[in-house]
Amino acid sequence: MSSSATPAPALSLERRAEAREAAAAESTTFPELVWAHFLRQRELHEDGALHGPAEEEYRRQLARFGKEHGKILNAYWCTSEASAVALTEKQGARVWGFLWRRHPTIRFHAATDWVTKGAPDIGHSLHTCETLAIRVTEVLAGTSERIAMQWILSVAGYLLGVVDQGEGKPAPAAVLPAVRRARTELAQVETYYDRAGEKTGRLIYFWGMMLGIAALAVLALIGTALYGLFGDFRLDDPSTQAFYVSYTMGAVGALVSVMTRMAGGGNFTIDYEVGRPALRRVGSFRPIIGAIFAVVLYLSLRGHIIQLETTTNDHDVVYFYGALAFATGFSERRAKIVLGGASRILGEGDAEDGEHKEPPPKKRRTGAER
């Protein structure tokens, strides 16, 4: 029995392709919006038509553009040519659909090549504004992002105004001061961006460490459950208590270490332009590394690989391990010093502790030295 029906996967692929084509047809780019605005302004000034065809087309393009990129916060539209710069803001979606709302997305849009083709220096400065806006959008968030983006838009609008007043061919006497002033303003914007980016990067790094602490807590719960199923887990055992105290205090020591260096000013520097996910991921590793160092130190002490004398009894030895684990997580350098004894016992330092080494070759003396 045969059937001529089209398979379901083929229909699904065709429908997805049609949906993508329909979405592309309904979207509007910023240059298209700028051109529609220019035709609307020309219709208004030449024909005096307030609600003509160009006005309807512009409103239609503006609605499509706003649906995709958000409402226009501020813009500068040229009158001599179809060119403009604008800022848009799109509300952030809620996390998982019902939790808190993410920060709004602010974008800088520019279509300036039409009017700046006779003023290459101003065109170059406008492209610098676009580049700096991309960096600001990817790194900053909240109030600092809004301030920097509005600042960049004001510089770009000033440059477009100089070209627009010269009808696309401004005089060199007007171009040079405008370019010089724009460069000064952009340097100030970049200084503000660097300062705000450093603070934003530290905040993201901190929340990454909080994620690392949460991951360690989940790992401890899973390990405890597995040990309770397959082993003899007793929380009142001093050894068990010392292990968990070392595990926790190592992570806490790493957290306190980073926070102390952040408060110290220049002792903690990060590359905030690597991106938010990378910064958050690197920050989450910091307490994990502190916990690992602390656990390794605890196991080395329990296995007598490292010999340390203590006068505390079995119940107070937990405080000894806790303090040592905190110091280990707080400073990796101290951890390496303490664990250096274990490395020598395991054989890594034999060559440094007296193993026979080949003498260096004698230097041949020249005739003058002889």
Coordinates of C-alpha atoms in Angstrom, one line a residue:
M1 CA 0.0 0.0 0.0
S2 CA 1.6 3.2 -1.2
S3 CA 1.2 6.8 0.0
S4 CA 2.1 10.0 -1.8
A5 CA 1.9 12.2 1.4
T6 CA 5.0 14.4 2.1
P7 CA 7.0 13.3 5.1
A8 CA 6.5 15.4 8.3
P9 CA 10.2 16.4 8.6
A10 CA 10.2 17.8 5.1
L11 CA 7.1 19.9 5.8
S12 CA 8.6 21.1 9.0
L13 CA 11.8 22.3 7.2
E14 CA 9.7 24.1 4.5
R15 CA 7.6 25.8 7.1
R16 CA 10.7 27.0 9.1
A17 CA 12.2 28.4 5.9
E18 CA 9.0 30.2 5.1
A19 CA 8.8 31.6 8.6
R20 CA 12.4 32.9 8.3
E21 CA 11.7 34.5 5.0
A22 CA 8.5 36.1 6.4
A23 CA 10.5 37.4 9.4
A24 CA 13.2 38.8 7.1
A25 CA 10.6 40.5 5.0
E26 CA 9.0 42.2 8.0
S27 CA 12.3 43.4 9.5
T28 CA 13.6 46.9 8.8
T29 CA 17.2 47.9 8.9
F30 CA 18.3 51.3 10.2
P31 CA 19.5 52.6 6.7
E32 CA 16.0 51.7 5.4
L33 CA 14.4 53.6 8.2
V34 CA 16.7 56.6 7.6
W35 CA 15.9 56.6 3.9
A36 CA 12.1 56.5 4.7
H37 CA 12.6 59.4 7.1
F38 CA 14.4 61.4 4.5
L39 CA 11.7 60.9 1.9
R40 CA 9.1 61.8 4.5
Q41 CA 10.9 65.1 5.3
R42 CA 11.3 65.9 1.6
E43 CA 7.6 65.3 1.0
L44 CA 6.7 67.5 4.0
H45 CA 8.9 70.4 2.9
E46 CA 8.3 70.3 -0.9
D47 CA 4.6 69.3 -1.0
G48 CA 3.4 70.3 2.4
A49 CA 1.7 66.9 2.8
L50 CA 1.5 66.1 6.5
H51 CA 0.0 62.6 6.0
G52 CA 1.2 61.7 2.6
P53 CA 2.3 58.3 1.3
A54 CA 5.9 58.9 2.5
E55 CA 4.6 59.6 6.0
E56 CA 2.6 56.3 6.1
E57 CA 5.6 54.4 4.8
Y58 CA 7.9 55.9 7.4
R59 CA 5.5 55.0 10.2
R60 CA 5.2 51.5 8.9
Q61 CA 9.1 51.1 8.8
L62 CA 9.4 52.7 12.2
A63 CA 6.9 50.2 13.7
R64 CA 8.9 47.3 12.3
F65 CA 12.2 48.7 13.4
G66 CA 10.9 49.4 16.9
K67 CA 9.5 45.9 17.2
E68 CA 12.9 44.4 16.5
H69 CA 15.2 46.9 18.2
G70 CA 13.0 48.8 20.7
K71 CA 12.0 52.4 20.9
I72 CA 14.2 55.2 19.8
L73 CA 15.5 57.2 22.8
N74 CA 17.3 59.9 20.9
A75 CA 18.4 60.6 17.3
Y76 CA 19.9 63.1 14.9
W77 CA 18.4 63.2 11.4
C78 CA 20.2 65.0 8.6
T79 CA 18.2 67.3 6.3
S80 CA 20.6 67.6 3.4
E81 CA 21.1 63.9 2.9
A82 CA 19.6 60.6 4.1
S83 CA 21.9 60.0 7.1
A84 CA 21.3 59.7 10.9
V85 CA 22.5 58.3 14.2
A86 CA 20.2 57.0 16.9
L87 CA 19.9 55.2 20.2
T88 CA 17.4 52.4 20.8
E89 CA 16.3 50.7 24.0
K90 CA 14.7 47.3 24.1
Q91 CA 13.3 45.9 27.4
G92 CA 15.0 42.8 28.6
A93 CA 13.2 39.6 28.9
R94 CA 12.4 38.0 32.2
V95 CA 14.6 35.2 33.5
W96 CA 12.8 31.8 32.8
G97 CA 9.8 33.8 31.8
F98 CA 8.6 34.8 35.3
L99 CA 11.6 35.9 37.4
W100 CA 13.3 39.3 37.5
R101 CA 13.7 41.2 34.3
R102 CA 17.1 41.6 32.7
H103 CA 18.8 44.9 31.9
P104 CA 17.4 46.7 28.8
T105 CA 19.5 46.5 25.6
I106 CA 20.7 49.8 24.4
R107 CA 22.1 50.0 20.8
F108 CA 23.8 52.7 18.8
H109 CA 22.7 52.8 15.1
A110 CA 24.4 54.8 12.4
A111 CA 23.9 55.3 8.7
T112 CA 26.2 58.2 7.8
D113 CA 28.1 57.2 4.6
W114 CA 25.8 59.1 2.4
V115 CA 26.4 62.5 3.9
T116 CA 30.1 62.0 4.9
K117 CA 31.4 60.9 1.5
G118 CA 32.8 64.4 1.0
A119 CA 34.2 64.7 4.5
P120 CA 36.4 61.6 5.2
D121 CA 37.8 62.9 8.4
I122 CA 34.4 63.3 10.0
G123 CA 33.4 59.9 8.6
H124 CA 36.4 58.3 10.3
S125 CA 35.4 60.0 13.7
L126 CA 31.9 58.7 13.3
H127 CA 33.2 55.1 12.7
T128 CA 35.2 55.6 15.9
C129 CA 32.0 56.4 17.7
E130 CA 30.5 53.2 16.4
T131 CA 33.4 51.1 17.6
L132 CA 33.4 52.6 21.0
A133 CA 29.6 52.1 21.3
I134 CA 30.1 48.4 20.5
R135 CA 32.6 48.1 23.4
V136 CA 30.3 50.0 25.8
T137 CA 27.3 47.8 24.9
E138 CA 29.2 44.5 25.4
V139 CA 30.8 45.5 28.7
L140 CA 28.8 48.0 30.6
A141 CA 25.2 47.8 31.9
G142 CA 22.7 49.9 33.7
T143 CA 23.3 53.6 34.5
S144 CA 27.0 53.6 33.3
E145 CA 26.0 52.1 29.9
R146 CA 23.2 54.7 29.5
I147 CA 25.5 57.6 30.3
A148 CA 28.3 56.4 27.9
M149 CA 25.9 55.7 25.1
Q150 CA 24.2 59.1 25.4
W151 CA 27.6 60.7 25.4
I152 CA 28.7 58.9 22.3
L153 CA 25.4 59.9 20.5
S154 CA 26.0 63.6 21.4
V155 CA 29.5 63.5 19.8
A156 CA 28.1 61.7 16.7
G157 CA 25.2 64.2 16.4
Y158 CA 27.6 67.1 16.7
L159 CA 29.8 65.7 13.9
L160 CA 26.8 65.1 11.7
G161 CA 25.5 68.6 12.3
V162 CA 28.8 70.0 11.0
V163 CA 28.5 68.0 7.8
D164 CA 24.8 68.7 7.5
Q165 CA 25.3 72.5 7.8
G166 CA 27.9 72.3 5.0
E167 CA 25.4 70.2 2.9
G168 CA 27.8 67.3 2.7
K169 CA 30.9 69.4 1.9
P170 CA 31.9 71.4 4.9
A171 CA 34.9 73.8 4.8
P172 CA 38.2 72.6 6.1
A173 CA 38.2 75.4 8.6
A174 CA 35.0 73.8 10.2
V175 CA 36.1 70.2 9.8
L176 CA 39.4 70.4 11.7
P177 CA 38.1 72.0 14.9
A178 CA 35.1 69.6 14.9
V179 CA 37.3 66.5 14.5
R180 CA 39.7 67.8 17.2
R181 CA 36.8 68.4 19.6
A182 CA 35.3 65.0 18.8
R183 CA 38.6 63.2 19.5
T184 CA 38.8 65.0 22.9
E185 CA 35.3 64.0 23.8
L186 CA 35.8 60.4 22.7
A187 CA 39.0 60.2 24.8
Q188 CA 37.0 61.3 27.8
V189 CA 34.2 58.8 27.0
E190 CA 36.9 56.0 26.8
T191 CA 38.3 57.1 30.2
Y192 CA 34.9 56.9 31.7
Y193 CA 34.3 53.5 30.0
D194 CA 37.6 52.1 31.4
R195 CA 36.8 53.2 34.9
A196 CA 33.2 51.9 34.7
G197 CA 34.3 48.7 33.0
E198 CA 36.8 47.9 35.8
K199 CA 34.0 48.3 38.4
T200 CA 31.5 46.2 36.3
G201 CA 34.1 43.5 35.8
R202 CA 34.8 43.2 39.5
L203 CA 31.1 43.0 40.2
I204 CA 30.6 40.2 37.6
Y205 CA 33.7 38.4 39.0
F206 CA 32.2 38.6 42.5
W207 CA 28.9 37.0 41.4
G208 CA 30.9 34.4 39.6
M209 CA 32.5 33.5 43.0
M210 CA 29.1 33.3 44.5
L211 CA 28.2 30.7 41.8
G212 CA 31.4 28.8 42.7
I213 CA 30.3 28.8 46.4
A214 CA 26.9 27.4 45.4
A215 CA 28.5 24.8 43.2
L216 CA 30.7 23.7 46.1
A217 CA 27.7 23.4 48.4
V218 CA 25.8 21.3 45.9
L219 CA 28.9 19.1 45.4
A220 CA 29.2 18.7 49.2
L221 CA 25.6 17.6 49.4
I222 CA 26.0 15.0 46.6
G223 CA 29.3 13.7 48.2
T224 CA 27.7 13.4 51.6
A225 CA 24.7 11.5 50.2
L226 CA 26.9 9.1 48.3
Y227 CA 29.2 8.6 51.3
G228 CA 26.2 7.9 53.4
L229 CA 24.9 5.3 51.0
F230 CA 28.2 3.4 50.5
G231 CA 30.2 4.2 53.6
D232 CA 30.0 4.8 57.4
F233 CA 29.2 8.6 57.5
R234 CA 29.2 10.0 61.0
L235 CA 29.0 13.8 61.5
D236 CA 30.2 13.6 65.1
D237 CA 33.5 12.1 64.0
P238 CA 36.3 14.7 64.5
S239 CA 37.9 13.5 61.2
T240 CA 34.7 14.1 59.2
Q241 CA 34.2 17.5 60.9
A242 CA 37.8 18.5 60.1
F243 CA 37.4 17.5 56.5
Y244 CA 34.2 19.6 56.0
V245 CA 35.7 22.5 57.9
S246 CA 38.8 22.5 55.7
Y247 CA 36.6 22.2 52.6
T248 CA 34.5 25.2 53.6
M249 CA 37.2 27.4 55.0
G250 CA 39.4 27.0 51.9
A251 CA 36.6 28.4 49.8
V252 CA 35.9 31.2 52.3
G253 CA 39.6 32.1 52.4
A254 CA 39.7 32.4 48.7
L255 CA 36.6 34.6 48.7
V256 CA 37.9 36.9 51.4
S257 CA 41.2 37.2 49.7
V258 CA 39.7 38.4 46.4
M259 CA 37.4 40.8 48.3
T260 CA 40.3 42.2 50.3
R261 CA 42.3 42.9 47.1
M262 CA 39.3 44.5 45.5
A263 CA 38.9 46.9 48.4
G264 CA 42.7 47.6 48.2
G265 CA 42.3 49.4 44.8
G266 CA 45.1 48.5 42.4
N267 CA 46.0 45.1 43.8
F268 CA 43.3 43.4 41.8
T269 CA 43.1 43.9 38.0
I270 CA 41.0 41.9 35.5
D271 CA 40.5 42.1 31.8
Y272 CA 36.8 43.2 31.7
E273 CA 36.7 43.0 27.9
V274 CA 36.9 39.2 27.8
G275 CA 33.1 39.2 28.2
R276 CA 30.6 38.6 31.0
P277 CA 30.4 34.8 30.7
A278 CA 34.2 34.4 30.8
L279 CA 34.6 36.7 33.8
R280 CA 31.8 34.9 35.6
R281 CA 33.3 31.5 34.8
V282 CA 36.8 32.6 36.0
G283 CA 35.4 34.0 39.2
S284 CA 33.5 30.7 39.9
F285 CA 36.8 28.8 39.8
R286 CA 38.5 30.9 42.5
P287 CA 36.7 29.4 45.6
I288 CA 36.9 26.0 44.0
I289 CA 40.6 26.3 43.7
G290 CA 40.8 27.4 47.4
A291 CA 38.7 24.4 48.5
I292 CA 40.9 22.0 46.5
F293 CA 44.1 23.4 48.0
A294 CA 42.6 23.2 51.5
V295 CA 41.4 19.6 51.0
V296 CA 44.9 18.5 49.6
L297 CA 46.5 20.1 52.6
Y298 CA 44.1 18.3 55.0
L299 CA 44.8 14.9 53.3
S300 CA 48.6 15.6 53.4
L301 CA 48.4 16.3 57.1
R302 CA 46.2 13.2 57.8
G303 CA 48.5 11.0 55.7
H304 CA 51.6 12.3 57.5
I305 CA 53.1 13.5 54.2
I306 CA 53.5 16.9 55.9
Q307 CA 54.6 16.8 59.5
L308 CA 53.2 19.6 61.7
E309 CA 53.2 19.5 65.5
T310 CA 50.1 20.6 67.4
T311 CA 49.2 20.5 71.1
T312 CA 45.4 20.5 70.5
N313 CA 43.3 17.5 71.5
D314 CA 41.0 15.5 69.2
H315 CA 38.1 17.9 69.6
D316 CA 40.0 21.1 69.2
V317 CA 42.0 19.9 66.2
V318 CA 39.0 21.0 64.0
Y319 CA 40.0 24.6 64.8
F320 CA 43.5 23.9 63.8
Y321 CA 42.5 22.5 60.4
G322 CA 40.0 25.3 59.8
A323 CA 42.6 28.1 60.5
L324 CA 45.1 26.4 58.3
A325 CA 42.6 25.8 55.5
F326 CA 41.5 29.5 55.6
A327 CA 45.2 30.6 55.2
T328 CA 45.6 28.1 52.4
G329 CA 42.6 29.4 50.5
F330 CA 43.5 33.0 51.3
S331 CA 47.0 32.8 49.7
E332 CA 48.0 30.3 47.1
R333 CA 51.6 31.3 47.7
R334 CA 51.4 30.1 51.3
A335 CA 49.7 27.0 50.2
K336 CA 52.6 26.2 47.8
I337 CA 55.1 26.8 50.6
V338 CA 53.3 24.4 52.9
L339 CA 52.7 21.8 50.2
G340 CA 56.4 22.1 49.1
G341 CA 57.3 19.6 51.8
A342 CA 54.9 17.1 50.3
S343 CA 56.4 17.6 46.9
R344 CA 59.9 16.9 48.2
I345 CA 58.6 13.7 49.9
L346 CA 57.0 12.6 46.6
G347 CA 60.3 12.9 44.8
E348 CA 59.9 16.1 42.9
G349 CA 62.7 17.9 44.8
D350 CA 65.4 15.3 44.8
A351 CA 67.5 17.1 42.4
E352 CA 67.3 20.2 44.5
D353 CA 68.0 18.5 47.8
G354 CA 71.5 17.0 47.1
E355 CA 71.1 14.7 44.1
H356 CA 74.4 14.5 42.1
K357 CA 74.4 17.0 39.3
E358 CA 76.7 17.2 36.3
P359 CA 79.2 20.0 36.8
P360 CA 78.9 22.8 34.3
P361 CA 81.3 22.6 31.4
K362 CA 84.5 24.6 31.8
K363 CA 84.8 27.7 29.8
R364 CA 87.7 27.6 27.4
R365 CA 90.1 30.4 28.0
T366 CA 91.3 32.6 25.2
G367 CA 94.9 33.3 24.4
A368 CA 94.7 36.6 26.2
E369 CA 93.4 35.0 29.4
R370 CA 96.1 32.4 29.3

